[in-house]
Amino acid sequence: MFRSLHMKLMLILLLLITSLMAVVGAFLTISVSSFYINSFYEQMNTVFGENGRDFVSDLRAAAAEENGADRIVEILDAKTGPLGIDHRTRNYFLLDGATGAYLSGSAEESEFPREQSVNLLAARNAVARQDSTAVGDESDITADFMDVAIPIFSGDHAYIIYILDNKATVTGLNGQLFLIIMQALVIGLLISVLLSFLLSKTMVGPIEKLTAGAERVAAGDFDSELPVESTDEIGILTGTFNEMSGVLQATLAAVENERNKLDTLFFHMTDGVVAFDHKGRLIHCNPAADTMLQRPVDSRCTYEELFGEVYPFRELMSLQRPNFAESELTVGDRNLELYLAPFSDKASGGVLIVLHDITEQHRNENRRKEFVANVSHELRTPLTNVRSYAETLLDAGDDIPRETASSFLDIIITETDRMTHIVQDLLTLSRLDAGDAELVLSRFPFGDAIESVVRANALNAKQRGHVLAYTPPESLPLIVGDRSRLEQVMMNIIGNAVKYTPDGGVITVTAGAEQDAVWMEVSDNGIGIPDKDKERIFDRFYRVDKARSRESGGTGLGLSIAREIVQRHQGAIGLVAHDGPGTTIRLTLPVGGPEI
Ligand code: ADP
């Protein structure tokens, strides 16, 4: 309740008014009492002091008489005015100097106090000492009376004039004062309550508005600017607050923009990114990392679970930036390269892991190694043959029969041809790979090209006892392409059918057109291709049966060259699934040629 500024303000004002009134009241009461006491003793001094020497002499003279007491009373009665005797609050008493007993007075004996005051005792002592100058006029502001005792003696007669004021006047006055102060206090309190309301309206109101504005800004609402209603400190504060919230909004917008950029980058980058906090709990994981790790990665995943075996978390956290660790991880059939680094030295930091898929890189590297091994192997075999036959011929000299020598030379020539063939094929492939082998495009009849290739194979097929049949369709369109390279492809497909079909086989060539494409299919009833090899026959140097292929002069490069050429024409080449033995290969080409 007292935490609000309004209540605090009111409390301060109430305390201020109350304490002010208390001080003023106390001051006034004391002042009034002191004034009253002072004026009492001044009055007494005027009557009995230096100035009232004649009066005191009269009293002493009266005291010397036989009926001294009556005389003194007479004199005192005549002096009631200057003495302020009013018989109510102030009275005089004539006492016996020796005993202090009541003799007479302006009031009855019953009014005389039983207990004798300090002043009275002092006067009695003075009487005892025969000291007429000592007067009991000690005053005490706290006492509820004030008095003065004057010893009067002449010869054996001694009296004490005792004047007693019961302070009824001053008490009444103080009571009145107290009442006035109380009334003033109540009015003062009411005014302070009103003032506190007024102050809170002028001071607390703007502060409350500022607080509400700050709360809105804290909740992210920067749109409403606070009105500056005054030029005082609160006005300046409101202005500064508006400026501050403007700067904050601009900064937040910039941060948000940066974050959006990073989010987009993070979301679309092909490398995987995973972040963990300092306790190894997952904070972020982008879709690429999800795919690479081949499992759904959510907030329950921990570093230990995902990468604990790759690199110890503690060691990683203790790395000093910009140091980082590298490692590799195999997930299923994928090879991942990992870069692990702590992203902050503080306790609130964590680690960031970038995953890079190097499966393709590995595969290419393996393919390259395999290719080099294949080339070396393919060339070494004919070279070894050539060398051994040449050495034999050399060693034998003239001893070798002529027929044997010429059969040896035949083998050497065949092996040399083989090597030339391999080197030519490799050259063609490397040109196709490098993009050097420009296609020489022309428009030509697709059917004519097939017919010429079938014709070129006819003799070979006939020698093997095959039936090579081609029934051209009614019409085949003209197509755009590199005729000689496409004929090389057809040659390879039909040649393979002739090669890999045992003697006396049936080879059927069909062709057709559909929408914007033409196709050619070559089916044979030969040895076929086992399922496990179907995927790979278009790979370089891949041969199902190496010995058979070598026998028939194959290099294992024909179909890979064919695929490269067809792909450059944006066509397709592949095996067609069919029932029964043999192989069917289909070639499809776009009528309009490759789109550049
Ligand atoms: P090659 O020069 O050895 O014929 P290709 O690249 O032309 O090389 O063919 C690759 C392999 O595919 C061949 O070695 C062969 O094993 C297989 N092949 C291709 N065509 C046929 C077919 N019609 N019948 C059976 N096997 C075939």
XYZ file of C-alpha atoms and ligand atoms in Angstrom:
623
model
C 0.000 0.000 0.000
C 2.801 2.419 0.960
C 4.791 1.475 -2.122
C 2.952 3.826 -4.429
C 4.467 7.245 -4.873
C 1.137 8.868 -4.065
C 0.897 7.173 -0.677
C 4.526 7.993 0.077
C 3.918 11.624 -0.803
C 0.821 11.763 1.394
C 2.623 10.101 4.287
C 5.494 12.563 4.071
C 3.114 15.512 4.056
C 1.130 14.113 7.016
C 4.304 13.541 9.009
C 5.549 17.013 8.102
C 2.342 18.719 9.192
C 2.061 16.657 12.387
C 5.671 17.251 13.399
C 5.377 20.962 12.526
C 2.269 21.292 14.641
C 3.884 19.353 17.495
C 6.924 21.662 17.453
C 4.813 24.813 17.175
C 2.486 23.547 19.942
C 5.346 22.665 22.263
C 7.051 25.982 21.560
C 3.891 27.984 22.163
C 3.005 26.082 25.369
C 6.475 26.533 26.773
C 6.560 30.184 25.708
C 3.191 30.899 27.306
C 4.178 29.097 30.519
C 7.540 30.881 30.656
C 5.946 34.226 29.947
C 3.374 33.678 32.678
C 5.990 32.573 35.209
C 8.284 35.463 34.298
C 5.512 38.022 34.580
C 4.529 36.508 37.972
C 8.019 36.889 39.377
C 8.450 40.351 37.800
C 5.206 41.378 39.495
C 6.416 40.011 42.815
C 9.771 41.720 42.345
C 8.046 45.039 41.673
C 6.055 44.740 44.904
C 8.623 43.164 47.238
C 11.927 43.974 45.521
C 14.069 47.121 45.367
C 11.228 49.219 43.999
C 8.877 48.148 46.789
C 11.226 48.994 49.597
C 8.655 51.304 51.264
C 6.011 48.634 51.028
C 8.272 46.068 52.666
C 9.204 48.643 55.387
C 5.512 49.171 56.018
C 5.072 45.457 56.388
C 7.995 45.201 58.778
C 6.604 48.112 60.823
C 3.239 46.372 60.918
C 4.925 43.170 61.979
C 6.456 44.923 64.983
C 3.027 45.765 66.308
C 1.094 43.618 68.733
C -1.595 42.711 66.242
C 1.004 42.497 63.536
C -0.791 39.785 61.622
C -3.958 41.804 61.221
C -1.987 44.827 60.198
C -0.078 42.941 57.587
C -3.294 41.490 56.238
C -4.733 44.962 56.007
C -1.709 46.193 54.077
C -1.771 43.192 51.784
C -5.475 43.524 51.170
C -4.824 47.051 50.067
C -2.195 45.765 47.619
C -4.224 42.926 45.992
C -4.258 44.771 42.647
C -0.511 45.027 42.083
C -0.074 41.557 43.535
C -2.658 40.136 41.095
C -4.572 38.464 43.954
C -7.861 37.348 42.421
C -8.879 34.817 45.163
C -9.340 32.190 42.519
C -6.049 31.434 40.846
C -3.795 33.523 43.045
C -3.972 33.983 46.803
C -1.728 35.201 49.554
C -1.253 33.489 52.872
C 0.222 34.969 56.004
C 2.160 32.341 57.877
C 3.865 32.145 61.170
C 7.547 32.736 60.500
C 8.712 30.095 62.952
C 6.252 27.281 62.367
C 4.988 28.070 58.906
C 1.433 27.716 60.245
C -1.441 29.462 58.534
C -2.428 32.696 60.244
C -4.551 34.465 57.732
C -4.847 35.072 53.965
C -6.967 35.933 51.007
C -8.226 32.343 51.001
C -9.291 29.882 53.659
C -6.737 27.664 55.391
C -8.089 24.729 53.445
C -6.693 26.332 50.267
C -3.239 26.360 51.787
C -1.234 23.394 50.472
C -0.346 20.718 52.996
C 3.049 20.106 51.570
C 5.373 22.983 51.938
C 7.094 24.071 48.733
C 10.809 24.623 48.230
C 10.284 28.368 48.343
C 8.386 28.153 51.613
C 11.073 26.015 53.193
C 13.718 28.473 51.962
C 11.817 31.325 53.573
C 11.496 29.410 56.810
C 15.211 28.768 56.794
C 15.809 32.469 56.205
C 13.630 33.236 59.201
C 15.606 30.794 61.261
C 18.825 32.459 60.146
C 17.317 35.924 60.810
C 18.017 36.725 57.142
C 15.401 39.096 55.890
C 16.875 39.375 52.416
C 16.530 35.714 51.379
C 13.318 35.293 49.476
C 11.963 31.956 48.268
C 11.346 32.605 44.600
C 12.605 29.495 42.891
C 10.571 28.723 39.769
C 9.973 25.446 37.954
C 8.161 25.411 34.669
C 7.047 21.833 35.097
C 5.386 22.398 38.472
C 1.645 22.833 38.495
C 1.883 25.964 40.661
C 4.164 28.944 41.199
C 4.823 30.675 44.457
C 6.937 33.149 46.314
C 7.648 33.256 50.086
C 8.865 36.494 51.647
C 10.109 36.452 55.229
C 8.978 39.555 57.241
C 10.286 39.986 60.696
C 10.742 42.752 63.229
C 12.180 42.012 66.596
C 10.666 38.774 67.914
C 7.827 38.779 65.432
C 8.389 36.837 62.304
C 5.970 36.191 59.502
C 6.105 34.748 56.065
C 4.016 36.166 53.266
C 3.363 33.309 50.921
C 1.837 34.025 47.541
C 0.599 31.000 45.625
C -0.625 30.870 42.019
C -2.214 27.552 40.956
C -1.495 28.298 37.255
C -5.169 27.814 36.387
C -4.914 30.699 33.942
C -1.864 29.387 32.139
C -3.275 25.841 32.122
C -6.498 27.161 30.646
C -4.558 29.173 28.125
C -2.469 26.159 27.183
C -5.645 24.113 26.882
C -7.030 26.709 24.499
C -3.778 26.687 22.579
C -3.828 22.902 22.391
C -7.353 23.039 21.003
C -6.334 25.598 18.376
C -3.284 23.556 17.421
C -5.403 20.443 17.145
C -7.859 22.223 14.886
C -4.963 23.597 12.829
C -3.531 20.083 12.666
C -6.779 18.632 11.365
C -7.056 21.391 8.767
C -3.346 20.957 7.953
C -3.854 17.213 7.507
C -6.820 17.755 5.242
C -4.804 20.268 3.221
C -1.880 17.831 3.020
C -4.188 15.071 1.744
C -5.531 17.445 -0.890
C -2.024 18.619 -1.698
C -0.799 15.068 -2.053
C -3.592 14.416 -4.549
C -2.683 17.560 -6.421
C 1.016 16.735 -6.385
C 0.400 13.170 -7.421
C -1.660 14.461 -10.330
C 1.082 16.765 -11.506
C 4.078 14.577 -10.627
C 2.957 10.993 -10.301
C 0.582 11.174 -13.290
C 3.350 11.732 -15.872
C 5.524 9.147 -14.119
C 2.674 6.642 -14.345
C 2.261 7.437 -18.043
C 6.004 6.946 -18.512
C 5.825 3.622 -16.661
C 2.934 2.458 -18.864
C 4.937 3.502 -21.953
C 8.017 1.641 -20.696
C 5.868 -1.450 -20.131
C 4.536 -1.225 -23.694
C 8.090 -0.894 -25.054
C 9.179 -3.856 -22.902
C 6.339 -5.847 -24.488
C 7.693 -4.940 -27.950
C 5.234 -2.166 -28.910
C 7.337 0.722 -30.213
C 4.607 2.479 -32.174
C 3.082 4.815 -29.583
C 5.283 7.763 -28.755
C 4.686 9.328 -25.332
C 3.473 12.964 -25.467
C 5.892 15.470 -23.873
C 3.541 17.619 -21.764
C 5.989 19.759 -19.808
C 9.450 21.230 -19.993
C 10.464 20.123 -16.497
C 12.613 17.103 -15.604
C 9.732 14.723 -16.315
C 9.258 16.315 -19.745
C 12.993 15.859 -20.457
C 12.801 12.280 -19.189
C 9.799 11.566 -21.466
C 11.667 13.031 -24.454
C 14.774 10.988 -23.669
C 12.613 7.913 -23.245
C 11.033 8.475 -26.687
C 14.501 8.848 -28.211
C 15.711 5.740 -26.425
C 12.769 3.664 -27.609
C 13.373 4.932 -31.178
C 17.018 3.877 -31.038
C 16.001 0.574 -29.468
C 13.467 -0.040 -32.242
C 16.057 0.698 -34.937
C 18.614 -1.547 -33.224
C 16.088 -4.341 -32.792
C 15.052 -4.040 -36.440
C 18.709 -4.279 -37.489
C 19.242 -7.295 -35.226
C 16.043 -8.896 -36.519
C 17.158 -8.291 -40.087
C 20.533 -9.880 -39.404
C 18.828 -12.808 -37.699
C 16.477 -13.290 -40.652
C 19.444 -13.294 -43.010
C 21.227 -15.837 -40.871
C 18.044 -17.917 -40.539
C 17.602 -18.002 -44.313
C 21.240 -18.889 -44.808
C 21.033 -21.489 -42.066
C 17.841 -22.956 -43.538
C 18.947 -23.139 -47.141
C 22.636 -23.911 -46.914
C 23.671 -27.281 -48.267
C 26.065 -27.901 -45.386
C 24.508 -29.139 -42.165
C 24.785 -26.964 -39.047
C 24.058 -28.188 -35.528
C 24.508 -26.092 -32.368
C 24.578 -27.238 -28.747
C 24.571 -25.201 -25.520
C 27.283 -25.464 -22.846
C 25.527 -28.484 -21.344
C 25.463 -30.320 -24.661
C 21.736 -29.786 -25.259
C 20.612 -29.145 -28.821
C 19.809 -25.515 -29.692
C 19.682 -25.501 -33.501
C 19.735 -27.942 -36.359
C 19.119 -27.026 -39.978
C 17.256 -29.274 -42.464
C 20.511 -30.211 -44.234
C 21.917 -31.624 -40.957
C 18.660 -33.480 -40.381
C 19.010 -35.163 -43.778
C 22.723 -35.884 -43.394
C 22.317 -37.467 -39.978
C 19.475 -39.571 -41.434
C 17.323 -39.143 -38.347
C 14.933 -36.559 -36.997
C 16.970 -34.274 -34.740
C 14.857 -32.534 -32.076
C 15.466 -30.650 -28.834
C 15.760 -33.879 -26.869
C 18.902 -34.908 -28.752
C 22.215 -34.329 -27.000
C 25.779 -33.897 -28.185
C 26.777 -37.185 -26.538
C 24.130 -39.021 -28.494
C 24.984 -37.528 -31.881
C 28.711 -36.771 -31.797
C 29.941 -38.164 -28.458
C 31.963 -40.855 -30.208
C 33.480 -38.431 -32.701
C 34.970 -35.877 -30.285
C 34.695 -35.553 -26.465
C 32.449 -32.603 -25.528
C 34.665 -31.360 -22.665
C 37.728 -31.237 -24.890
C 35.768 -29.350 -27.517
C 34.504 -26.778 -24.990
C 38.028 -26.215 -23.726
C 39.308 -25.287 -27.204
C 40.353 -21.647 -27.476
C 38.700 -19.752 -30.332
C 39.455 -19.593 -33.274
C 40.771 -23.154 -32.927
C 38.499 -25.905 -34.150
C 38.498 -29.672 -34.507
C 37.998 -31.741 -37.647
C 36.668 -35.236 -37.854
C 34.778 -37.658 -40.073
C 31.581 -39.559 -39.450
C 29.909 -42.293 -41.468
C 26.123 -42.345 -41.308
C 24.589 -45.175 -43.326
C 26.129 -44.937 -46.808
C 27.108 -41.273 -46.386
C 30.532 -39.938 -45.433
C 30.409 -36.707 -43.473
C 33.256 -34.332 -42.764
C 32.785 -32.463 -39.446
C 34.148 -29.106 -38.324
C 33.602 -28.649 -34.581
C 34.202 -25.370 -32.753
C 33.151 -23.647 -29.510
C 31.201 -20.450 -30.298
C 31.742 -18.482 -27.088
C 34.273 -18.545 -24.252
C 31.607 -17.618 -21.718
C 29.567 -20.027 -19.614
C 26.555 -19.289 -21.820
C 28.453 -20.514 -24.893
C 28.317 -23.863 -26.604
C 29.555 -25.650 -29.684
C 28.774 -25.388 -33.362
C 29.219 -28.290 -35.755
C 29.277 -27.914 -39.529
C 28.626 -31.116 -41.479
C 29.860 -31.445 -45.030
C 28.735 -34.366 -47.160
C 31.820 -35.796 -48.864
C 30.208 -39.005 -50.116
C 30.291 -37.856 -53.743
C 33.862 -36.632 -53.326
C 34.831 -40.042 -51.918
C 32.976 -41.801 -54.701
C 34.668 -39.685 -57.378
C 38.030 -40.286 -55.777
C 37.380 -44.041 -55.764
C 36.167 -43.913 -59.361
C 39.271 -42.030 -60.393
C 41.516 -44.581 -58.668
C 39.552 -47.454 -60.200
C 39.721 -45.802 -63.634
C 43.490 -45.332 -63.474
C 43.889 -48.943 -62.285
C 41.646 -50.136 -65.138
C 43.515 -48.139 -67.793
C 46.866 -49.427 -66.549
C 45.551 -52.959 -66.434
C 43.932 -52.785 -69.889
C 47.106 -51.457 -71.463
C 49.464 -53.719 -69.546
C 47.873 -56.951 -70.779
C 48.319 -56.267 -74.552
C 51.724 -54.704 -73.904
C 52.873 -57.848 -72.047
C 51.602 -59.987 -74.938
C 53.329 -57.826 -77.550
C 56.587 -57.924 -75.584
C 56.563 -61.663 -74.961
C 55.779 -62.528 -78.622
C 58.381 -60.054 -79.902
C 61.007 -61.523 -77.484
C 60.172 -65.060 -78.594
C 60.603 -64.046 -82.250
C 63.892 -62.337 -81.428
C 65.223 -65.249 -79.359
C 64.270 -67.826 -81.964
C 65.952 -65.950 -84.792
C 65.782 -67.958 -88.031
C 64.872 -71.222 -86.187
C 61.175 -70.432 -86.005
C 58.965 -71.742 -88.783
C 57.532 -69.055 -91.031
C 53.858 -69.833 -90.255
C 54.502 -69.616 -86.518
C 56.350 -66.351 -86.955
C 53.514 -64.834 -88.986
C 50.899 -66.027 -86.450
C 53.007 -64.334 -83.734
C 53.168 -61.158 -85.774
C 49.373 -61.350 -86.270
C 48.919 -61.475 -82.503
C 51.258 -58.510 -82.070
C 49.258 -56.533 -84.658
C 45.927 -57.511 -83.021
C 47.195 -56.470 -79.585
C 48.512 -53.203 -81.010
C 45.124 -52.592 -82.626
C 43.505 -53.305 -79.314
C 45.722 -50.765 -77.586
C 45.028 -48.221 -80.319
C 41.317 -48.929 -79.891
C 41.503 -48.411 -76.114
C 43.542 -45.228 -76.484
C 41.109 -43.892 -79.096
C 38.133 -44.685 -76.877
C 39.855 -43.025 -73.904
C 40.596 -39.998 -76.028
C 36.954 -39.774 -77.123
C 35.791 -40.083 -73.520
C 38.203 -37.491 -72.225
C 37.128 -35.095 -75.008
C 33.490 -35.677 -74.108
C 34.330 -35.162 -70.407
C 36.199 -31.962 -71.108
C 33.434 -30.713 -73.403
C 35.928 -30.361 -76.248
C 34.089 -32.734 -78.541
C 31.678 -30.276 -80.135
C 28.637 -31.929 -81.711
C 28.383 -31.364 -85.438
C 24.639 -30.920 -85.659
C 22.657 -31.519 -88.853
C 19.085 -32.467 -89.766
C 18.970 -36.040 -91.100
C 16.438 -38.889 -91.428
C 16.567 -41.026 -88.275
C 15.463 -44.142 -90.220
C 18.357 -43.763 -92.715
C 20.901 -43.724 -89.938
C 19.465 -46.949 -88.456
C 19.397 -48.638 -91.841
C 23.024 -47.784 -92.598
C 24.170 -49.133 -89.209
C 22.113 -52.316 -89.673
C 23.671 -52.729 -93.112
C 27.166 -52.273 -91.716
C 26.510 -55.100 -89.242
C 24.780 -57.400 -91.715
C 27.906 -59.194 -92.873
C 29.194 -59.717 -89.376
C 25.782 -61.030 -88.268
C 25.558 -63.325 -91.248
C 29.013 -64.771 -90.478
C 27.753 -65.591 -86.954
C 24.571 -67.143 -88.336
C 22.329 -64.458 -86.746
C 19.105 -63.211 -88.112
C 19.377 -59.413 -88.004
C 15.962 -58.011 -88.737
C 14.935 -54.416 -89.146
C 11.478 -53.518 -90.384
C 11.328 -49.750 -90.776
C 8.082 -48.117 -89.656
C 5.946 -46.251 -92.156
C 7.517 -42.961 -91.403
C 10.253 -41.681 -89.187
C 10.904 -37.967 -88.866
C 14.030 -36.044 -89.555
C 15.980 -35.364 -86.412
C 18.654 -32.868 -85.425
C 21.887 -34.370 -84.101
C 25.506 -35.300 -84.766
C 24.871 -38.095 -87.261
C 28.273 -39.758 -87.143
C 28.331 -39.848 -83.298
C 24.747 -41.133 -83.132
C 25.632 -43.829 -85.670
C 28.603 -44.686 -83.396
C 26.087 -45.204 -80.551
C 23.805 -47.405 -82.735
C 26.847 -49.277 -83.928
C 27.843 -50.038 -80.376
C 24.361 -51.252 -79.376
C 23.835 -53.452 -82.467
C 27.491 -54.588 -82.428
C 27.116 -55.680 -78.762
C 23.968 -57.630 -79.677
C 25.892 -59.408 -82.441
C 28.902 -59.982 -80.106
C 27.075 -61.201 -77.024
C 24.591 -63.494 -78.771
C 25.726 -67.062 -79.393
C 25.887 -68.011 -83.079
C 22.525 -68.467 -84.764
C 20.723 -65.874 -82.661
C 17.942 -63.465 -83.516
C 18.516 -59.740 -83.315
C 15.566 -57.471 -83.843
C 15.839 -53.746 -84.410
C 12.684 -51.661 -84.059
C 12.124 -47.932 -84.175
C 9.352 -45.399 -83.842
C 8.380 -41.826 -83.082
C 6.324 -40.387 -80.262
C 5.527 -36.712 -79.691
C 8.836 -34.870 -79.924
C 11.074 -37.924 -79.687
C 12.262 -40.896 -81.694
C 13.359 -44.212 -80.352
C 15.217 -47.332 -81.395
C 15.211 -50.689 -79.609
C 17.657 -53.525 -80.182
C 16.644 -56.930 -78.785
C 18.643 -60.113 -78.903
C 18.185 -63.587 -77.523
C 21.778 -63.822 -76.353
C 23.468 -64.379 -73.001
C 21.664 -61.446 -71.363
C 22.931 -59.358 -68.490
C 22.631 -60.590 -64.896
C 20.523 -58.345 -62.630
C 23.488 -57.421 -60.431
C 25.375 -55.987 -63.433
C 22.495 -54.117 -65.071
C 23.210 -50.959 -63.096
C 26.848 -50.866 -64.024
C 27.205 -51.752 -67.709
C 27.345 -48.046 -68.590
C 30.333 -47.546 -66.233
C 33.774 -47.169 -67.730
C 35.658 -50.437 -68.244
C 32.782 -52.401 -66.787
C 32.322 -55.744 -68.420
C 30.139 -58.579 -67.249
C 32.441 -61.303 -68.505
C 35.921 -59.920 -68.962
C 37.298 -62.923 -70.839
C 34.412 -63.039 -73.344
C 34.582 -59.313 -73.894
C 38.313 -59.416 -74.512
C 37.871 -62.298 -76.910
C 35.398 -60.281 -78.916
C 37.693 -57.260 -78.869
C 35.624 -55.230 -76.367
C 37.199 -52.549 -74.209
C 34.370 -51.976 -71.744
C 34.237 -48.342 -72.869
C 31.665 -48.595 -75.688
C 28.486 -48.121 -73.655
C 30.001 -45.385 -71.476
C 30.942 -43.454 -74.623
C 27.429 -44.114 -75.985
C 25.850 -42.757 -72.786
C 28.001 -39.610 -72.906
C 27.011 -38.946 -76.531
C 23.303 -39.568 -75.867
C 23.377 -37.323 -72.789
C 24.968 -34.553 -74.839
C 21.981 -34.920 -77.196
C 19.695 -34.726 -74.146
C 18.388 -38.169 -74.944
C 18.314 -41.408 -72.949
C 19.816 -44.852 -73.221
C 19.034 -47.795 -70.988
C 18.089 -51.413 -70.583
C 14.467 -52.381 -71.076
C 13.050 -54.948 -68.718
C 11.586 -57.925 -70.570
C 10.716 -61.538 -70.052
C 12.883 -64.337 -71.365
C 16.580 -64.495 -72.239
C 18.590 -61.873 -74.056
C 18.934 -58.149 -73.783
C 16.921 -55.161 -74.995
C 18.494 -51.732 -75.135
C 16.478 -48.618 -75.946
C 17.763 -45.341 -77.303
C 15.549 -42.241 -77.202
C 16.424 -38.905 -78.811
C 14.640 -35.557 -79.033
C 13.540 -34.737 -82.560
C 14.680 -31.124 -82.331
C 18.168 -32.004 -81.109
C 19.779 -30.785 -77.907
C 18.560 -27.493 -76.464
C 21.459 -25.179 -75.984
P 32.528 -53.960 -74.566
O 33.488 -53.223 -75.358
O 33.102 -54.855 -73.579
O 31.428 -54.526 -75.368
P 30.501 -52.159 -73.757
O 30.632 -50.933 -72.890
O 29.987 -51.984 -75.087
O 31.905 -52.843 -73.667
O 29.569 -53.161 -72.946
C 29.772 -53.345 -71.599
C 29.421 -54.754 -71.190
O 28.006 -54.917 -71.237
C 29.948 -55.778 -72.106
O 31.243 -56.140 -71.723
C 28.978 -56.906 -71.901
O 29.361 -57.714 -70.806
C 27.667 -56.241 -71.574
N 26.776 -56.187 -72.771
C 26.559 -55.156 -73.568
N 25.614 -55.437 -74.526
C 25.224 -56.720 -74.290
C 24.275 -57.600 -74.888
N 23.559 -57.243 -75.969
N 24.148 -58.842 -74.364
C 24.868 -59.215 -73.270
N 25.773 -58.428 -72.667
C 25.959 -57.204 -73.160
